[in-house]
């Protein structure tokens, strides 16, 4: 996605409404109205898709780690400090629950001492409940995530 669609969506979000206004300012009424109407609709849908990615985050709290990822989970999940066995860079042959949604970059594996219940988002099909003691997520800066986990005295492997 980073090689094409994200750049195109970003250009549409910014360029389409601005282009329509500039055409209207230049008194090109038909072209300006067309670009404004179509461009604003395209910008809405492209902006919504881009905004969905910005809502994926992980938060360190005194009780442990919260994973908030509306693309993978219907509700944020707290992984309590007492059940975290280790957090580490994921090996390539892991069989952990994949919550990365195909994101590029180094995945972080969270290994727990017991299964934690969570409800996975299943797209338009709704949701499916389950539990897992091993899962993967992909932060933007995995080294910083692991360093912060170590600073907060979470087990890092």
GROMACS .gro file of N, CA and C in nm:
model
  471
    1UNK      N    1   0.081  -0.120   0.000
    1UNK     CA    2   0.000   0.000   0.000
    1UNK      C    3   0.085   0.126   0.000
    2UNK      N    4   0.202   0.119   0.064
    2UNK     CA    5   0.287   0.237   0.070
    2UNK      C    6   0.347   0.273  -0.065
    3UNK      N    7   0.348   0.180  -0.159
    3UNK     CA    8   0.407   0.206  -0.289
    3UNK      C    9   0.310   0.274  -0.386
    4UNK      N   10   0.186   0.291  -0.351
    4UNK     CA   11   0.093   0.352  -0.444
    4UNK      C   12  -0.034   0.405  -0.382
    5UNK      N   13  -0.123   0.318  -0.336
    5UNK     CA   14  -0.255   0.364  -0.292
    5UNK      C   15  -0.254   0.467  -0.179
    6UNK      N   16  -0.160   0.458  -0.087
    6UNK     CA   17  -0.156   0.556   0.022
    6UNK      C   18  -0.121   0.694  -0.032
    7UNK      N   19  -0.027   0.700  -0.124
    7UNK     CA   20   0.013   0.828  -0.182
    7UNK      C   21  -0.101   0.886  -0.265
    8UNK      N   22  -0.169   0.800  -0.339
    8UNK     CA   23  -0.282   0.846  -0.420
    8UNK      C   24  -0.394   0.897  -0.331
    9UNK      N   25  -0.426   0.822  -0.226
    9UNK     CA   26  -0.532   0.864  -0.134
    9UNK      C   27  -0.496   0.996  -0.067
   10UNK      N   28  -0.371   1.013  -0.028
   10UNK     CA   29  -0.327   1.138   0.034
   10UNK      C   30  -0.339   1.255  -0.063
   11UNK      N   31  -0.302   1.232  -0.188
   11UNK     CA   32  -0.312   1.337  -0.290
   11UNK      C   33  -0.458   1.374  -0.315
   12UNK      N   34  -0.547   1.276  -0.316
   12UNK     CA   35  -0.690   1.301  -0.337
   12UNK      C   36  -0.747   1.381  -0.220
   13UNK      N   37  -0.711   1.343  -0.098
   13UNK     CA   38  -0.764   1.411   0.021
   13UNK      C   39  -0.727   1.559   0.020
   14UNK      N   40  -0.604   1.589  -0.021
   14UNK     CA   41  -0.559   1.728  -0.020
   14UNK      C   42  -0.590   1.798  -0.153
   15UNK      N   43  -0.562   1.732  -0.263
   15UNK     CA   44  -0.567   1.796  -0.393
   15UNK      C   45  -0.706   1.817  -0.450
   16UNK      N   46  -0.796   1.724  -0.431
   16UNK     CA   47  -0.927   1.735  -0.495
   16UNK      C   48  -1.007   1.857  -0.446
   17UNK      N   49  -1.023   1.877  -0.317
   17UNK     CA   50  -1.098   1.996  -0.274
   17UNK      C   51  -1.029   2.127  -0.312
   18UNK      N   52  -0.897   2.129  -0.300
   18UNK     CA   53  -0.822   2.251  -0.335
   18UNK      C   54  -0.833   2.278  -0.484
   19UNK      N   55  -0.822   2.173  -0.566
   19UNK     CA   56  -0.833   2.189  -0.710
   19UNK      C   57  -0.969   2.245  -0.751
   20UNK      N   58  -1.074   2.195  -0.687
   20UNK     CA   59  -1.207   2.246  -0.717
   20UNK      C   60  -1.221   2.393  -0.683
   21UNK      N   61  -1.171   2.434  -0.569
   21UNK     CA   62  -1.178   2.574  -0.527
   21UNK      C   63  -1.097   2.662  -0.622
   22UNK      N   64  -0.979   2.616  -0.662
   22UNK     CA   65  -0.897   2.695  -0.754
   22UNK      C   66  -0.964   2.711  -0.890
   23UNK      N   67  -1.028   2.604  -0.939
   23UNK     CA   68  -1.100   2.615  -1.066
   23UNK      C   69  -1.217   2.713  -1.054
   24UNK      N   70  -1.288   2.709  -0.943
   24UNK     CA   71  -1.398   2.804  -0.922
   24UNK      C   72  -1.345   2.947  -0.911
   25UNK      N   73  -1.233   2.966  -0.846
   25UNK     CA   74  -1.173   3.099  -0.833
   25UNK      C   75  -1.129   3.153  -0.969
   26UNK      N   76  -1.094   3.062  -1.061
   26UNK     CA   77  -1.053   3.101  -1.196
   26UNK      C   78  -1.174   3.115  -1.289
   27UNK      N   79  -1.293   3.107  -1.232
   27UNK     CA   80  -1.421   3.121  -1.303
   27UNK      C   81  -1.442   3.013  -1.409
   28UNK      N   82  -1.390   2.895  -1.383
   28UNK     CA   83  -1.419   2.779  -1.467
   28UNK      C   84  -1.529   2.701  -1.394
   29UNK      N   85  -1.652   2.750  -1.408
   29UNK     CA   86  -1.763   2.706  -1.326
   29UNK      C   87  -1.794   2.557  -1.342
   30UNK      N   88  -1.804   2.510  -1.463
   30UNK     CA   89  -1.843   2.369  -1.484
   30UNK      C   90  -1.735   2.275  -1.431
   31UNK      N   91  -1.611   2.300  -1.469
   31UNK     CA   92  -1.502   2.214  -1.423
   31UNK      C   93  -1.486   2.224  -1.271
   32UNK      N   94  -1.496   2.346  -1.220
   32UNK     CA   95  -1.482   2.366  -1.076
   32UNK      C   96  -1.591   2.296  -0.996
   33UNK      N   97  -1.715   2.304  -1.045
   33UNK     CA   98  -1.825   2.237  -0.976
   33UNK      C   99  -1.807   2.086  -0.982
   34UNK      N  100  -1.769   2.035  -1.099
   34UNK     CA  101  -1.749   1.890  -1.114
   34UNK      C  102  -1.638   1.838  -1.024
   35UNK      N  103  -1.524   1.906  -1.028
   35UNK     CA  104  -1.411   1.863  -0.945
   35UNK      C  105  -1.445   1.878  -0.797
   36UNK      N  106  -1.516   1.983  -0.761
   36UNK     CA  107  -1.553   2.003  -0.620
   36UNK      C  108  -1.645   1.892  -0.570
   37UNK      N  109  -1.746   1.858  -0.650
   37UNK     CA  110  -1.842   1.756  -0.606
   37UNK      C  111  -1.777   1.618  -0.603
   38UNK      N  112  -1.716   1.578  -0.714
   38UNK     CA  113  -1.654   1.446  -0.720
   38UNK      C  114  -1.532   1.438  -0.628
   39UNK      N  115  -1.453   1.543  -0.627
   39UNK     CA  116  -1.331   1.546  -0.544
   39UNK      C  117  -1.361   1.540  -0.395
   40UNK      N  118  -1.466   1.610  -0.352
   40UNK     CA  119  -1.502   1.608  -0.211
   40UNK      C  120  -1.552   1.469  -0.170
   41UNK      N  121  -1.629   1.405  -0.257
   41UNK     CA  122  -1.675   1.269  -0.227
   41UNK      C  123  -1.557   1.173  -0.219
   42UNK      N  124  -1.466   1.180  -0.316
   42UNK     CA  125  -1.347   1.094  -0.313
   42UNK      C  126  -1.260   1.124  -0.191
   43UNK      N  127  -1.245   1.252  -0.159
   43UNK     CA  128  -1.163   1.290  -0.043
   43UNK      C  129  -1.224   1.237   0.087
   44UNK      N  130  -1.356   1.235   0.096
   44UNK     CA  131  -1.422   1.183   0.215
   44UNK      C  132  -1.387   1.035   0.235
   45UNK      N  133  -1.405   0.954   0.130
   45UNK     CA  134  -1.379   0.811   0.144
   45UNK      C  135  -1.230   0.780   0.162
   46UNK      N  136  -1.144   0.850   0.090
   46UNK     CA  137  -1.000   0.829   0.105
   46UNK      C  138  -0.954   0.873   0.243
   47UNK      N  139  -1.005   0.986   0.290
   47UNK     CA  140  -0.968   1.035   0.423
   47UNK      C  141  -1.014   0.942   0.533
   48UNK      N  142  -1.132   0.885   0.514
   48UNK     CA  143  -1.183   0.789   0.613
   48UNK      C  144  -1.094   0.664   0.622
   49UNK      N  145  -1.050   0.616   0.505
   49UNK     CA  146  -0.963   0.499   0.504
   49UNK      C  147  -0.828   0.531   0.569
   50UNK      N  148  -0.772   0.647   0.541
   50UNK     CA  149  -0.645   0.685   0.602
   50UNK      C  150  -0.660   0.705   0.752
   51UNK      N  151  -0.771   0.762   0.795
   51UNK     CA  152  -0.795   0.787   0.936
   51UNK      C  153  -0.804   0.656   1.014
   52UNK      N  154  -0.856   0.551   0.952
   52UNK     CA  155  -0.864   0.421   1.019
   52UNK      C  156  -0.727   0.370   1.062
   53UNK      N  157  -0.627   0.398   0.982
   53UNK     CA  158  -0.491   0.354   1.018
   53UNK      C  159  -0.435   0.431   1.135
   54UNK      N  160  -0.475   0.557   1.152
   54UNK     CA  161  -0.421   0.637   1.261
   54UNK      C  162  -0.478   0.596   1.396
   55UNK      N  163  -0.583   0.516   1.397
   55UNK     CA  164  -0.646   0.476   1.522
   55UNK      C  165  -0.591   0.345   1.577
   56UNK      N  166  -0.484   0.294   1.520
   56UNK     CA  167  -0.422   0.171   1.568
   56UNK      C  168  -0.305   0.209   1.659
   57UNK      N  169  -0.316   0.180   1.788
   57UNK     CA  170  -0.208   0.213   1.878
   57UNK      C  171  -0.200   0.119   1.997
   58UNK      N  172  -0.088   0.127   2.065
   58UNK     CA  173  -0.060   0.050   2.184
   58UNK      C  174  -0.021   0.151   2.292
   59UNK      N  175  -0.073   0.127   2.413
   59UNK     CA  176  -0.047   0.221   2.522
   59UNK      C  177   0.004   0.144   2.642
   60UNK      N  178   0.113   0.193   2.700
   60UNK     CA  179   0.162   0.137   2.826
   60UNK      C  180   0.089   0.208   2.939
   61UNK      N  181   0.028   0.129   3.026
   61UNK     CA  182  -0.042   0.182   3.143
   61UNK      C  183   0.019   0.114   3.265
   62UNK      N  184  -0.003   0.168   3.385
   62UNK     CA  185   0.055   0.104   3.503
   62UNK      C  186   0.016  -0.043   3.519
   63UNK      N  187  -0.101  -0.080   3.472
   63UNK     CA  188  -0.147  -0.218   3.487
   63UNK      C  189  -0.088  -0.313   3.382
   64UNK      N  190  -0.028  -0.260   3.276
   64UNK     CA  191   0.027  -0.345   3.170
   64UNK      C  192   0.032  -0.274   3.036
   65UNK      N  193  -0.029  -0.337   2.934
   65UNK     CA  194  -0.029  -0.283   2.798
   65UNK      C  195  -0.171  -0.292   2.742
   66UNK      N  196  -0.216  -0.186   2.680
   66UNK     CA  197  -0.346  -0.185   2.613
   66UNK      C  198  -0.321  -0.182   2.463
   67UNK      N  199  -0.387  -0.272   2.392
   67UNK     CA  200  -0.379  -0.274   2.247
   67UNK      C  201  -0.513  -0.226   2.192
   68UNK      N  202  -0.509  -0.113   2.121
   68UNK     CA  203  -0.629  -0.054   2.061
   68UNK      C  204  -0.611  -0.060   1.910
   69UNK      N  205  -0.688  -0.145   1.845
   69UNK     CA  206  -0.675  -0.164   1.701
   69UNK      C  207  -0.811  -0.198   1.642
   70UNK      N  208  -0.890  -0.096   1.605
   70UNK     CA  209  -1.024  -0.123   1.554
   70UNK      C  210  -1.026  -0.204   1.424
   71UNK      N  211  -0.914  -0.212   1.355
   71UNK     CA  212  -0.909  -0.294   1.234
   71UNK      C  213  -0.903  -0.443   1.268
   72UNK      N  214  -0.848  -0.477   1.386
   72UNK     CA  215  -0.833  -0.617   1.426
   72UNK      C  216  -0.922  -0.657   1.543
   73UNK      N  217  -0.947  -0.564   1.634
   73UNK     CA  218  -1.021  -0.593   1.757
   73UNK      C  219  -1.140  -0.499   1.769
   74UNK      N  220  -1.252  -0.551   1.817
   74UNK     CA  221  -1.369  -0.464   1.831
   74UNK      C  222  -1.356  -0.369   1.949
   75UNK      N  223  -1.287  -0.410   2.054
   75UNK     CA  224  -1.266  -0.327   2.173
   75UNK      C  225  -1.119  -0.331   2.211
   76UNK      N  226  -1.069  -0.226   2.276
   76UNK     CA  227  -0.932  -0.231   2.326
   76UNK      C  228  -0.917  -0.345   2.428
   77UNK      N  229  -0.798  -0.404   2.431
   77UNK     CA  230  -0.772  -0.516   2.521
   77UNK      C  231  -0.656  -0.480   2.613
   78UNK      N  232  -0.676  -0.501   2.743
   78UNK     CA  233  -0.571  -0.480   2.842
   78UNK      C  234  -0.499  -0.612   2.867
   79UNK      N  235  -0.369  -0.611   2.849
   79UNK     CA  236  -0.287  -0.727   2.884
   79UNK      C  237  -0.216  -0.690   3.014
   80UNK      N  238  -0.263  -0.749   3.122
   80UNK     CA  239  -0.213  -0.711   3.254
   80UNK      C  240  -0.067  -0.753   3.272
   81UNK      N  241   0.003  -0.673   3.347
   81UNK     CA  242   0.144  -0.697   3.375
   81UNK      C  243   0.168  -0.838   3.430
   82UNK      N  244   0.076  -0.887   3.512
   82UNK     CA  245   0.093  -1.017   3.576
   82UNK      C  246   0.087  -1.134   3.478
   83UNK      N  247   0.024  -1.116   3.361
   83UNK     CA  248   0.014  -1.226   3.265
   83UNK      C  249   0.111  -1.214   3.148
   84UNK      N  250   0.188  -1.105   3.143
   84UNK     CA  251   0.285  -1.088   3.035
   84UNK      C  252   0.410  -1.169   3.066
   85UNK      N  253   0.436  -1.268   2.982
   85UNK     CA  254   0.557  -1.349   2.997
   85UNK      C  255   0.676  -1.279   2.932
   86UNK      N  256   0.657  -1.233   2.809
   86UNK     CA  257   0.763  -1.158   2.741
   86UNK      C  258   0.706  -1.083   2.622
   87UNK      N  259   0.776  -0.978   2.583
   87UNK     CA  260   0.746  -0.902   2.463
   87UNK      C  261   0.877  -0.896   2.387
   88UNK      N  262   0.874  -0.937   2.259
   88UNK     CA  263   0.999  -0.947   2.184
   88UNK      C  264   0.973  -0.926   2.036
   89UNK      N  265   1.082  -0.908   1.963
   89UNK     CA  266   1.072  -0.906   1.817
   89UNK      C  267   1.029  -1.045   1.773
   90UNK      N  268   0.931  -1.052   1.686
   90UNK     CA  269   0.873  -1.181   1.648
   90UNK      C  270   0.965  -1.259   1.555
   91UNK      N  271   0.985  -1.388   1.585
   91UNK     CA  272   1.059  -1.472   1.491
   91UNK      C  273   0.974  -1.499   1.366
   92UNK      N  274   1.038  -1.534   1.257
   92UNK     CA  275   0.964  -1.552   1.131
   92UNK      C  276   0.875  -1.676   1.132
   93UNK      N  277   0.905  -1.773   1.217
   93UNK     CA  278   0.829  -1.899   1.216
   93UNK      C  279   0.728  -1.908   1.331
   94UNK      N  280   0.683  -1.797   1.382
   94UNK     CA  281   0.590  -1.797   1.495
   94UNK      C  282   0.450  -1.838   1.451
   95UNK      N  283   0.376  -1.898   1.543
   95UNK     CA  284   0.238  -1.936   1.516
   95UNK      C  285   0.141  -1.852   1.599
   96UNK      N  286   0.184  -1.733   1.640
   96UNK     CA  287   0.101  -1.645   1.722
   96UNK      C  288  -0.014  -1.587   1.641
   97UNK      N  289  -0.117  -1.543   1.711
   97UNK     CA  290  -0.232  -1.479   1.649
   97UNK      C  291  -0.185  -1.350   1.582
   98UNK      N  292  -0.210  -1.337   1.453
   98UNK     CA  293  -0.160  -1.225   1.375
   98UNK      C  294  -0.261  -1.110   1.374
   99UNK      N  295  -0.227  -1.001   1.443
   99UNK     CA  296  -0.310  -0.881   1.444
   99UNK      C  297  -0.246  -0.769   1.364
  100UNK      N  298  -0.147  -0.802   1.281
  100UNK     CA  299  -0.073  -0.699   1.207
  100UNK      C  300  -0.150  -0.645   1.088
  101UNK      N  301  -0.248  -0.719   1.037
  101UNK     CA  302  -0.323  -0.679   0.918
  101UNK      C  303  -0.230  -0.657   0.799
  102UNK      N  304  -0.121  -0.732   0.793
  102UNK     CA  305  -0.028  -0.722   0.681
  102UNK      C  306   0.059  -0.598   0.682
  103UNK      N  307   0.069  -0.530   0.794
  103UNK     CA  308   0.150  -0.408   0.802
  103UNK      C  309   0.297  -0.440   0.778
  104UNK      N  310   0.364  -0.348   0.711
  104UNK     CA  311   0.508  -0.364   0.687
  104UNK      C  312   0.586  -0.334   0.814
  105UNK      N  313   0.702  -0.391   0.824
  105UNK     CA  314   0.788  -0.363   0.937
  105UNK      C  315   0.801  -0.481   1.031
  106UNK      N  316   0.880  -0.461   1.134
  106UNK     CA  317   0.906  -0.565   1.232
  106UNK      C  318   0.786  -0.584   1.323
  107UNK      N  319   0.738  -0.706   1.332
  107UNK     CA  320   0.626  -0.737   1.421
  107UNK      C  321   0.680  -0.764   1.561
  108UNK      N  322   0.603  -0.726   1.660
  108UNK     CA  323   0.635  -0.752   1.800
  108UNK      C  324   0.543  -0.864   1.847
  109UNK      N  325   0.602  -0.963   1.914
  109UNK     CA  326   0.525  -1.075   1.966
  109UNK      C  327   0.505  -1.055   2.116
  110UNK      N  328   0.381  -1.069   2.158
  110UNK     CA  329   0.345  -1.059   2.299
  110UNK      C  330   0.307  -1.199   2.345
  111UNK      N  331   0.385  -1.254   2.437
  111UNK     CA  332   0.360  -1.389   2.488
  111UNK      C  333   0.309  -1.376   2.631
  112UNK      N  334   0.196  -1.441   2.657
  112UNK     CA  335   0.130  -1.431   2.786
  112UNK      C  336   0.133  -1.565   2.858
  113UNK      N  337   0.117  -1.562   2.989
  113UNK     CA  338   0.116  -1.685   3.068
  113UNK      C  339  -0.018  -1.755   3.063
  114UNK      N  340  -0.123  -1.684   3.024
  114UNK     CA  341  -0.256  -1.743   3.011
  114UNK      C  342  -0.330  -1.673   2.897
  115UNK      N  343  -0.433  -1.739   2.846
  115UNK     CA  344  -0.510  -1.681   2.736
  115UNK      C  345  -0.593  -1.563   2.786
  116UNK      N  346  -0.594  -1.459   2.706
  116UNK     CA  347  -0.671  -1.339   2.737
  116UNK      C  348  -0.786  -1.332   2.637
  117UNK      N  349  -0.910  -1.316   2.687
  117UNK     CA  350  -1.024  -1.307   2.594
  117UNK      C  351  -1.022  -1.177   2.515
  118UNK      N  352  -1.063  -1.186   2.389
  118UNK     CA  353  -1.072  -1.070   2.302
  118UNK      C  354  -1.173  -1.099   2.193
  119UNK      N  355  -1.226  -0.994   2.136
  119UNK     CA  356  -1.322  -1.009   2.026
  119UNK      C  357  -1.258  -0.951   1.902
  120UNK      N  358  -1.229  -1.039   1.806
  120UNK     CA  359  -1.164  -0.998   1.682
  120UNK      C  360  -1.265  -0.942   1.585
  121UNK      N  361  -1.229  -0.833   1.521
  121UNK     CA  362  -1.313  -0.776   1.416
  121UNK      C  363  -1.300  -0.865   1.293
  122UNK      N  364  -1.413  -0.896   1.232
  122UNK     CA  365  -1.413  -0.983   1.114
  122UNK      C  366  -1.471  -0.911   0.994
  123UNK      N  367  -1.438  -0.783   0.980
  123UNK     CA  368  -1.485  -0.705   0.866
  123UNK      C  369  -1.636  -0.688   0.867
  124UNK      N  370  -1.696  -0.707   0.752
  124UNK     CA  371  -1.841  -0.690   0.739
  124UNK      C  372  -1.918  -0.806   0.800
  125UNK      N  373  -1.849  -0.916   0.829
  125UNK     CA  374  -1.916  -1.033   0.887
  125UNK      C  375  -1.950  -1.013   1.034
  126UNK      N  376  -1.896  -0.911   1.095
  126UNK     CA  377  -1.923  -0.888   1.236
  126UNK      C  378  -1.798  -0.907   1.320
  127UNK      N  379  -1.804  -1.000   1.415
  127UNK     CA  380  -1.692  -1.022   1.505
  127UNK      C  381  -1.693  -1.167   1.550
  128UNK      N  382  -1.577  -1.212   1.595
  128UNK     CA  383  -1.567  -1.348   1.649
  128UNK      C  384  -1.490  -1.341   1.780
  129UNK      N  385  -1.545  -1.403   1.882
  129UNK     CA  386  -1.481  -1.401   2.013
  129UNK      C  387  -1.385  -1.517   2.024
  130UNK      N  388  -1.286  -1.499   2.108
  130UNK     CA  389  -1.186  -1.602   2.130
  130UNK      C  390  -1.089  -1.556   2.238
  131UNK      N  391  -0.981  -1.629   2.250
  131UNK     CA  392  -0.878  -1.596   2.348
  131UNK      C  393  -0.744  -1.640   2.291
  132UNK      N  394  -0.639  -1.573   2.332
  132UNK     CA  395  -0.507  -1.608   2.283
  132UNK      C  396  -0.402  -1.576   2.390
  133UNK      N  397  -0.297  -1.657   2.391
  133UNK     CA  398  -0.185  -1.633   2.482
  133UNK      C  399  -0.062  -1.586   2.406
  134UNK      N  400  -0.072  -1.576   2.273
  134UNK     CA  401   0.039  -1.530   2.189
  134UNK      C  402  -0.020  -1.448   2.075
  135UNK      N  403   0.032  -1.327   2.056
  135UNK     CA  404  -0.019  -1.245   1.947
  135UNK      C  405   0.090  -1.155   1.891
  136UNK      N  406   0.066  -1.110   1.768
  136UNK     CA  407   0.159  -1.023   1.697
  136UNK      C  408   0.091  -0.890   1.668
  137UNK      N  409   0.167  -0.782   1.679
  137UNK     CA  410   0.123  -0.651   1.634
  137UNK      C  411   0.244  -0.578   1.578
  138UNK      N  412   0.220  -0.481   1.492
  138UNK     CA  413   0.331  -0.412   1.425
  138UNK      C  414   0.327  -0.263   1.458
  139UNK      N  415   0.409  -0.220   1.553
  139UNK     CA  416   0.417  -0.076   1.581
  139UNK      C  417   0.503  -0.006   1.476
  140UNK      N  418   0.486   0.124   1.464
  140UNK     CA  419   0.566   0.202   1.371
  140UNK      C  420   0.713   0.200   1.410
  141UNK      N  421   0.740   0.208   1.540
  141UNK     CA  422   0.877   0.208   1.591
  141UNK      C  423   0.894   0.094   1.691
  142UNK      N  424   0.917  -0.028   1.643
  142UNK     CA  425   0.924  -0.144   1.733
  142UNK      C  426   1.038  -0.136   1.835
  143UNK      N  427   1.150  -0.080   1.796
  143UNK     CA  428   1.261  -0.067   1.891
  143UNK      C  429   1.225   0.022   2.008
  144UNK      N  430   1.154   0.129   1.979
  144UNK     CA  431   1.112   0.221   2.085
  144UNK      C  432   1.008   0.155   2.176
  145UNK      N  433   0.919   0.073   2.118
  145UNK     CA  434   0.818   0.002   2.198
  145UNK      C  435   0.886  -0.094   2.294
  146UNK      N  436   0.983  -0.169   2.245
  146UNK     CA  437   1.053  -0.265   2.331
  146UNK      C  438   1.136  -0.193   2.437
  147UNK      N  439   1.197  -0.080   2.401
  147UNK     CA  440   1.274  -0.002   2.499
  147UNK      C  441   1.181   0.053   2.608
  148UNK      N  442   1.065   0.102   2.568
  148UNK     CA  443   0.969   0.154   2.665
  148UNK      C  444   0.918   0.043   2.756
  149UNK      N  445   0.895  -0.073   2.699
  149UNK     CA  446   0.852  -0.189   2.781
  149UNK      C  447   0.959  -0.223   2.884
  150UNK      N  448   1.084  -0.221   2.843
  150UNK     CA  449   1.193  -0.249   2.937
  150UNK      C  450   1.203  -0.141   3.045
  151UNK      N  451   1.184  -0.014   3.006
  151UNK     CA  452   1.185   0.096   3.102
  151UNK      C  453   1.073   0.083   3.206
  152UNK      N  454   0.963   0.022   3.165
  152UNK     CA  455   0.850   0.003   3.255
  152UNK      C  456   0.856  -0.132   3.326
  153UNK      N  457   0.970  -0.196   3.319
  153UNK     CA  458   0.998  -0.324   3.385
  153UNK      C  459   0.904  -0.436   3.342
  154UNK      N  460   0.866  -0.434   3.215
  154UNK     CA  461   0.795  -0.548   3.157
  154UNK      C  462   0.899  -0.644   3.103
  155UNK      N  463   0.872  -0.773   3.105
  155UNK     CA  464   0.971  -0.869   3.056
  155UNK      C  465   0.987  -0.856   2.904
  156UNK      N  466   1.108  -0.825   2.862
  156UNK     CA  467   1.141  -0.810   2.720
  156UNK      C  468   1.245  -0.915   2.686
  157UNK      N  469   1.220  -0.987   2.576
  157UNK     CA  470   1.311  -1.095   2.539
  157UNK      C  471   1.390  -1.071   2.417
   0.00000   0.00000   0.00000
